Amino acid sequence: MYQRIDFPKTDGFPFDQETFDFMQKSFRDCFAGIAAHFGHLVIVSGVDDLGANWGDGWVVIAGELLPFVGGTKAGRVVIQETTEDALFED
């Protein structure tokens, strides 16, 4: 689905949680569409063999484009999602 926000408003643009949610979902949908063409377990870029380590890069796992943080070679890959509570003023 084509999604668009028209930013060039002369009086400014009101950002709110719904706008940021819309933008995040739009980017996620776009990347998911691209990742779907690669398959379910694919190295998109990087992840170079550096001897005892893997380099950083990008991979597709289960149709989702994910950053790959390199490190010591192991027999498995751990997918870790980190969340952080953001403090804000009203």
Tab-separated table of N, CA and C in Angstrom:
chain	number	residue	atom	x	y	z
A	1	MET	N	0.837	-1.176	0.000
A	1	MET	CA	0.000	0.000	0.000
A	1	MET	C	0.885	1.243	0.000
A	2	TYR	N	0.542	2.209	-0.793
A	2	TYR	CA	1.295	3.451	-0.889
A	2	TYR	C	0.949	4.335	0.301
A	3	GLN	N	1.969	4.746	1.057
A	3	GLN	CA	1.756	5.587	2.217
A	3	GLN	C	2.623	6.828	2.088
A	4	ARG	N	2.059	7.966	2.465
A	4	ARG	CA	2.789	9.205	2.252
A	4	ARG	C	2.405	10.241	3.299
A	5	ILE	N	3.387	11.031	3.729
A	5	ILE	CA	3.157	12.196	4.579
A	5	ILE	C	3.678	13.398	3.816
A	6	ASP	N	2.880	14.435	3.721
A	6	ASP	CA	3.277	15.649	3.013
A	6	ASP	C	3.879	16.634	4.022
A	7	PHE	N	5.213	16.681	4.108
A	7	PHE	CA	5.891	17.501	5.106
A	7	PHE	C	5.996	18.991	4.779
A	8	PRO	N	6.135	19.383	3.507
A	8	PRO	CA	6.414	20.805	3.238
A	8	PRO	C	5.191	21.710	3.450
A	9	LYS	N	4.884	21.955	4.685
A	9	LYS	CA	3.790	22.856	5.049
A	9	LYS	C	4.398	24.170	5.523
A	10	THR	N	3.896	25.292	5.046
A	10	THR	CA	4.476	26.582	5.411
A	10	THR	C	4.247	26.938	6.879
A	11	ASP	N	3.209	26.391	7.494
A	11	ASP	CA	2.918	26.704	8.899
A	11	ASP	C	3.490	25.671	9.860
A	12	GLY	N	4.303	24.742	9.349
A	12	GLY	CA	4.871	23.698	10.200
A	12	GLY	C	4.065	22.411	10.099
A	13	PHE	N	4.562	21.395	10.756
A	13	PHE	CA	3.908	20.084	10.730
A	13	PHE	C	3.797	19.562	12.154
A	14	PRO	N	2.595	19.191	12.597
A	14	PRO	CA	2.434	18.708	13.970
A	14	PRO	C	2.840	17.237	14.103
A	15	PHE	N	3.923	16.987	14.833
A	15	PHE	CA	4.333	15.609	15.083
A	15	PHE	C	3.651	15.099	16.342
A	16	ASP	N	3.130	13.903	16.253
A	16	ASP	CA	2.535	13.256	17.416
A	16	ASP	C	2.828	11.758	17.338
A	17	GLN	N	2.391	11.002	18.309
A	17	GLN	CA	2.683	9.576	18.358
A	17	GLN	C	2.125	8.847	17.138
A	18	GLU	N	0.964	9.251	16.663
A	18	GLU	CA	0.366	8.589	15.501
A	18	GLU	C	1.204	8.799	14.253
A	19	THR	N	1.779	9.996	14.104
A	19	THR	CA	2.638	10.277	12.945
A	19	THR	C	3.889	9.413	12.982
A	20	PHE	N	4.528	9.330	14.145
A	20	PHE	CA	5.723	8.501	14.258
A	20	PHE	C	5.395	7.026	14.054
A	21	ASP	N	4.253	6.576	14.568
A	21	ASP	CA	3.836	5.184	14.371
A	21	ASP	C	3.601	4.909	12.888
A	22	PHE	N	2.948	5.840	12.197
A	22	PHE	CA	2.704	5.717	10.761
A	22	PHE	C	4.025	5.612	9.998
A	23	MET	N	4.985	6.468	10.355
A	23	MET	CA	6.281	6.461	9.675
A	23	MET	C	7.020	5.141	9.923
A	24	GLN	N	7.011	4.676	11.170
A	24	GLN	CA	7.706	3.439	11.499
A	24	GLN	C	7.078	2.258	10.766
A	25	LYS	N	5.768	2.176	10.733
A	25	LYS	CA	5.099	1.080	10.025
A	25	LYS	C	5.354	1.166	8.526
A	26	SER	N	5.407	2.383	7.989
A	26	SER	CA	5.673	2.550	6.554
A	26	SER	C	7.054	2.027	6.189
A	27	PHE	N	8.057	2.393	6.977
A	27	PHE	CA	9.415	1.900	6.717
A	27	PHE	C	9.489	0.388	6.892
A	28	ARG	N	8.854	-0.121	7.946
A	28	ARG	CA	8.884	-1.562	8.201
A	28	ARG	C	8.224	-2.325	7.045
A	29	ASP	N	7.096	-1.823	6.544
A	29	ASP	CA	6.417	-2.480	5.428
A	29	ASP	C	7.273	-2.449	4.166
A	30	CYS	N	7.942	-1.327	3.942
A	30	CYS	CA	8.813	-1.200	2.770
A	30	CYS	C	9.950	-2.208	2.827
A	31	PHE	N	10.636	-2.274	3.965
A	31	PHE	CA	11.751	-3.209	4.114
A	31	PHE	C	11.283	-4.653	4.085
A	32	ALA	N	10.105	-4.924	4.622
A	32	ALA	CA	9.564	-6.288	4.589
A	32	ALA	C	9.306	-6.718	3.153
A	33	GLY	N	8.811	-5.804	2.337
A	33	GLY	CA	8.587	-6.116	0.925
A	33	GLY	C	9.873	-6.430	0.195
A	34	ILE	N	10.911	-5.662	0.479
A	34	ILE	CA	12.208	-5.919	-0.139
A	34	ILE	C	12.792	-7.234	0.378
A	35	ALA	N	12.721	-7.451	1.687
A	35	ALA	CA	13.279	-8.659	2.291
A	35	ALA	C	12.590	-9.914	1.784
A	36	ALA	N	11.310	-9.819	1.457
A	36	ALA	CA	10.557	-10.989	0.987
A	36	ALA	C	11.154	-11.556	-0.301
A	37	HIS	N	11.808	-10.726	-1.082
A	37	HIS	CA	12.415	-11.190	-2.332
A	37	HIS	C	13.690	-11.998	-2.107
A	38	PHE	N	14.298	-11.849	-0.947
A	38	PHE	CA	15.553	-12.538	-0.665
A	38	PHE	C	15.354	-13.964	-0.161
A	39	GLY	N	14.262	-14.223	0.525
A	39	GLY	CA	14.040	-15.545	1.114
A	39	GLY	C	13.992	-15.453	2.621
A	40	HIS	N	14.199	-16.603	3.299
A	40	HIS	CA	14.037	-16.630	4.752
A	40	HIS	C	15.347	-16.601	5.527
A	41	LEU	N	16.419	-17.076	4.963
A	41	LEU	CA	17.724	-17.075	5.629
A	41	LEU	C	18.787	-16.644	4.623
A	42	VAL	N	19.027	-15.337	4.546
A	42	VAL	CA	19.931	-14.825	3.521
A	42	VAL	C	20.817	-13.730	4.099
A	43	ILE	N	22.086	-13.733	3.727
A	43	ILE	CA	22.987	-12.628	4.041
A	43	ILE	C	22.829	-11.606	2.922
A	44	VAL	N	22.395	-10.413	3.267
A	44	VAL	CA	22.193	-9.355	2.276
A	44	VAL	C	23.507	-8.632	2.010
A	45	SER	N	24.217	-8.280	3.056
A	45	SER	CA	25.520	-7.635	2.894
A	45	SER	C	26.355	-7.851	4.150
A	46	GLY	N	27.667	-7.743	3.992
A	46	GLY	CA	28.567	-7.893	5.127
A	46	GLY	C	28.639	-9.330	5.609
A	47	VAL	N	28.672	-9.514	6.923
A	47	VAL	CA	28.813	-10.811	7.580
A	47	VAL	C	30.016	-11.548	6.988
A	48	ASP	N	31.110	-10.841	6.886
A	48	ASP	CA	32.332	-11.402	6.313
A	48	ASP	C	32.993	-12.377	7.277
A	49	ASP	N	33.596	-13.417	6.711
A	49	ASP	CA	34.350	-14.397	7.487
A	49	ASP	C	35.704	-13.789	7.822
A	50	LEU	N	35.911	-13.503	9.108
A	50	LEU	CA	37.145	-12.861	9.551
A	50	LEU	C	38.010	-13.826	10.373
A	51	GLY	N	37.994	-15.084	9.986
A	51	GLY	CA	38.764	-16.095	10.730
A	51	GLY	C	37.934	-16.653	11.868
A	52	ALA	N	38.225	-16.236	13.082
A	52	ALA	CA	37.490	-16.718	14.257
A	52	ALA	C	36.226	-15.903	14.516
A	53	ASN	N	35.996	-14.851	13.725
A	53	ASN	CA	34.850	-13.961	13.939
A	53	ASN	C	34.056	-13.758	12.655
A	54	TRP	N	32.830	-13.255	12.822
A	54	TRP	CA	32.000	-12.788	11.715
A	54	TRP	C	31.977	-11.266	11.764
A	55	GLY	N	31.960	-10.623	10.602
A	55	GLY	CA	31.853	-9.170	10.541
A	55	GLY	C	30.401	-8.726	10.622
A	56	ASP	N	30.188	-7.440	10.859
A	56	ASP	CA	28.843	-6.873	10.894
A	56	ASP	C	28.220	-6.904	9.498
A	57	GLY	N	26.897	-6.842	9.440
A	57	GLY	CA	26.222	-6.815	8.153
A	57	GLY	C	24.715	-6.787	8.306
A	58	TRP	N	24.035	-7.180	7.241
A	58	TRP	CA	22.568	-7.236	7.214
A	58	TRP	C	22.132	-8.612	6.741
A	59	VAL	N	21.097	-9.159	7.381
A	59	VAL	CA	20.590	-10.485	7.043
A	59	VAL	C	19.061	-10.443	6.967
A	60	VAL	N	18.505	-11.421	6.270
A	60	VAL	CA	17.056	-11.620	6.279
A	60	VAL	C	16.816	-12.935	6.996
A	61	ILE	N	16.033	-12.887	8.064
A	61	ILE	CA	15.650	-14.078	8.818
A	61	ILE	C	14.134	-14.060	8.945
A	62	ALA	N	13.507	-15.133	8.472
A	62	ALA	CA	12.040	-15.249	8.509
A	62	ALA	C	11.372	-14.051	7.838
A	63	GLY	N	11.953	-13.582	6.730
A	63	GLY	CA	11.352	-12.501	5.967
A	63	GLY	C	11.543	-11.117	6.552
A	64	GLU	N	12.351	-10.986	7.612
A	64	GLU	CA	12.569	-9.683	8.235
A	64	GLU	C	14.024	-9.260	8.044
A	65	LEU	N	14.227	-8.046	7.554
A	65	LEU	CA	15.567	-7.500	7.366
A	65	LEU	C	16.098	-7.048	8.718
A	66	LEU	N	17.253	-7.608	9.137
A	66	LEU	CA	17.801	-7.344	10.464
A	66	LEU	C	19.276	-6.972	10.382
A	67	PRO	N	19.729	-6.073	11.266
A	67	PRO	CA	21.170	-5.823	11.352
A	67	PRO	C	21.838	-7.021	12.018
A	68	PHE	N	23.015	-7.382	11.531
A	68	PHE	CA	23.771	-8.482	12.117
A	68	PHE	C	24.995	-7.889	12.791
A	69	VAL	N	25.108	-8.121	14.085
A	69	VAL	CA	26.260	-7.640	14.839
A	69	VAL	C	27.269	-8.774	14.894
A	70	GLY	N	28.399	-8.567	14.252
A	70	GLY	CA	29.415	-9.610	14.180
A	70	GLY	C	30.030	-9.921	15.527
A	71	GLY	N	30.796	-10.976	15.547
A	71	GLY	CA	31.468	-11.393	16.780
A	71	GLY	C	32.050	-12.778	16.600
A	72	THR	N	32.355	-13.424	17.714
A	72	THR	CA	32.947	-14.754	17.702
A	72	THR	C	32.001	-15.748	17.041
A	73	LYS	N	32.542	-16.603	16.190
A	73	LYS	CA	31.720	-17.601	15.506
A	73	LYS	C	31.113	-18.565	16.517
A	74	ALA	N	29.854	-18.913	16.279
A	74	ALA	CA	29.139	-19.859	17.142
A	74	ALA	C	28.254	-20.726	16.256
A	75	GLY	N	27.691	-21.751	16.817
A	75	GLY	CA	26.849	-22.664	16.063
A	75	GLY	C	25.427	-22.174	15.865
A	76	ARG	N	25.123	-20.983	16.382
A	76	ARG	CA	23.761	-20.460	16.260
A	76	ARG	C	23.794	-18.934	16.230
A	77	VAL	N	22.667	-18.363	15.845
A	77	VAL	CA	22.503	-16.911	15.832
A	77	VAL	C	21.404	-16.568	16.827
A	78	VAL	N	21.627	-15.567	17.629
A	78	VAL	CA	20.637	-15.117	18.604
A	78	VAL	C	20.023	-13.816	18.101
A	79	ILE	N	18.707	-13.797	18.021
A	79	ILE	CA	17.999	-12.575	17.655
A	79	ILE	C	17.573	-11.906	18.958
A	80	GLN	N	18.083	-10.711	19.179
A	80	GLN	CA	17.821	-10.014	20.428
A	80	GLN	C	17.138	-8.691	20.113
A	81	GLU	N	15.962	-8.481	20.680
A	81	GLU	CA	15.246	-7.220	20.512
A	81	GLU	C	15.362	-6.441	21.807
A	82	THR	N	15.892	-5.236	21.721
A	82	THR	CA	16.096	-4.408	22.896
A	82	THR	C	15.118	-3.243	22.856
A	83	THR	N	14.409	-3.045	23.942
A	83	THR	CA	13.501	-1.904	24.044
A	83	THR	C	13.992	-0.977	25.147
A	84	GLU	N	13.613	0.261	25.038
A	84	GLU	CA	14.029	1.255	26.021
A	84	GLU	C	12.866	2.198	26.269
A	85	ASP	N	12.586	2.454	27.525
A	85	ASP	CA	11.547	3.417	27.866
A	85	ASP	C	12.093	4.818	27.648
A	86	ALA	N	11.350	5.616	26.915
A	86	ALA	CA	11.767	6.982	26.637
A	86	ALA	C	11.070	7.934	27.603
A	87	LEU	N	11.840	8.817	28.183
A	87	LEU	CA	11.280	9.844	29.061
A	87	LEU	C	10.954	11.061	28.215
A	88	PHE	N	9.802	11.644	28.467
A	88	PHE	CA	9.429	12.826	27.713
A	88	PHE	C	8.598	13.739	28.596
A	89	GLU	N	8.552	14.985	28.190
A	89	GLU	CA	7.750	15.959	28.913
A	89	GLU	C	6.463	16.185	28.150
A	90	ASP	N	5.418	16.444	28.880
A	90	ASP	CA	4.114	16.679	28.260
A	90	ASP	C	3.951	18.129	27.889
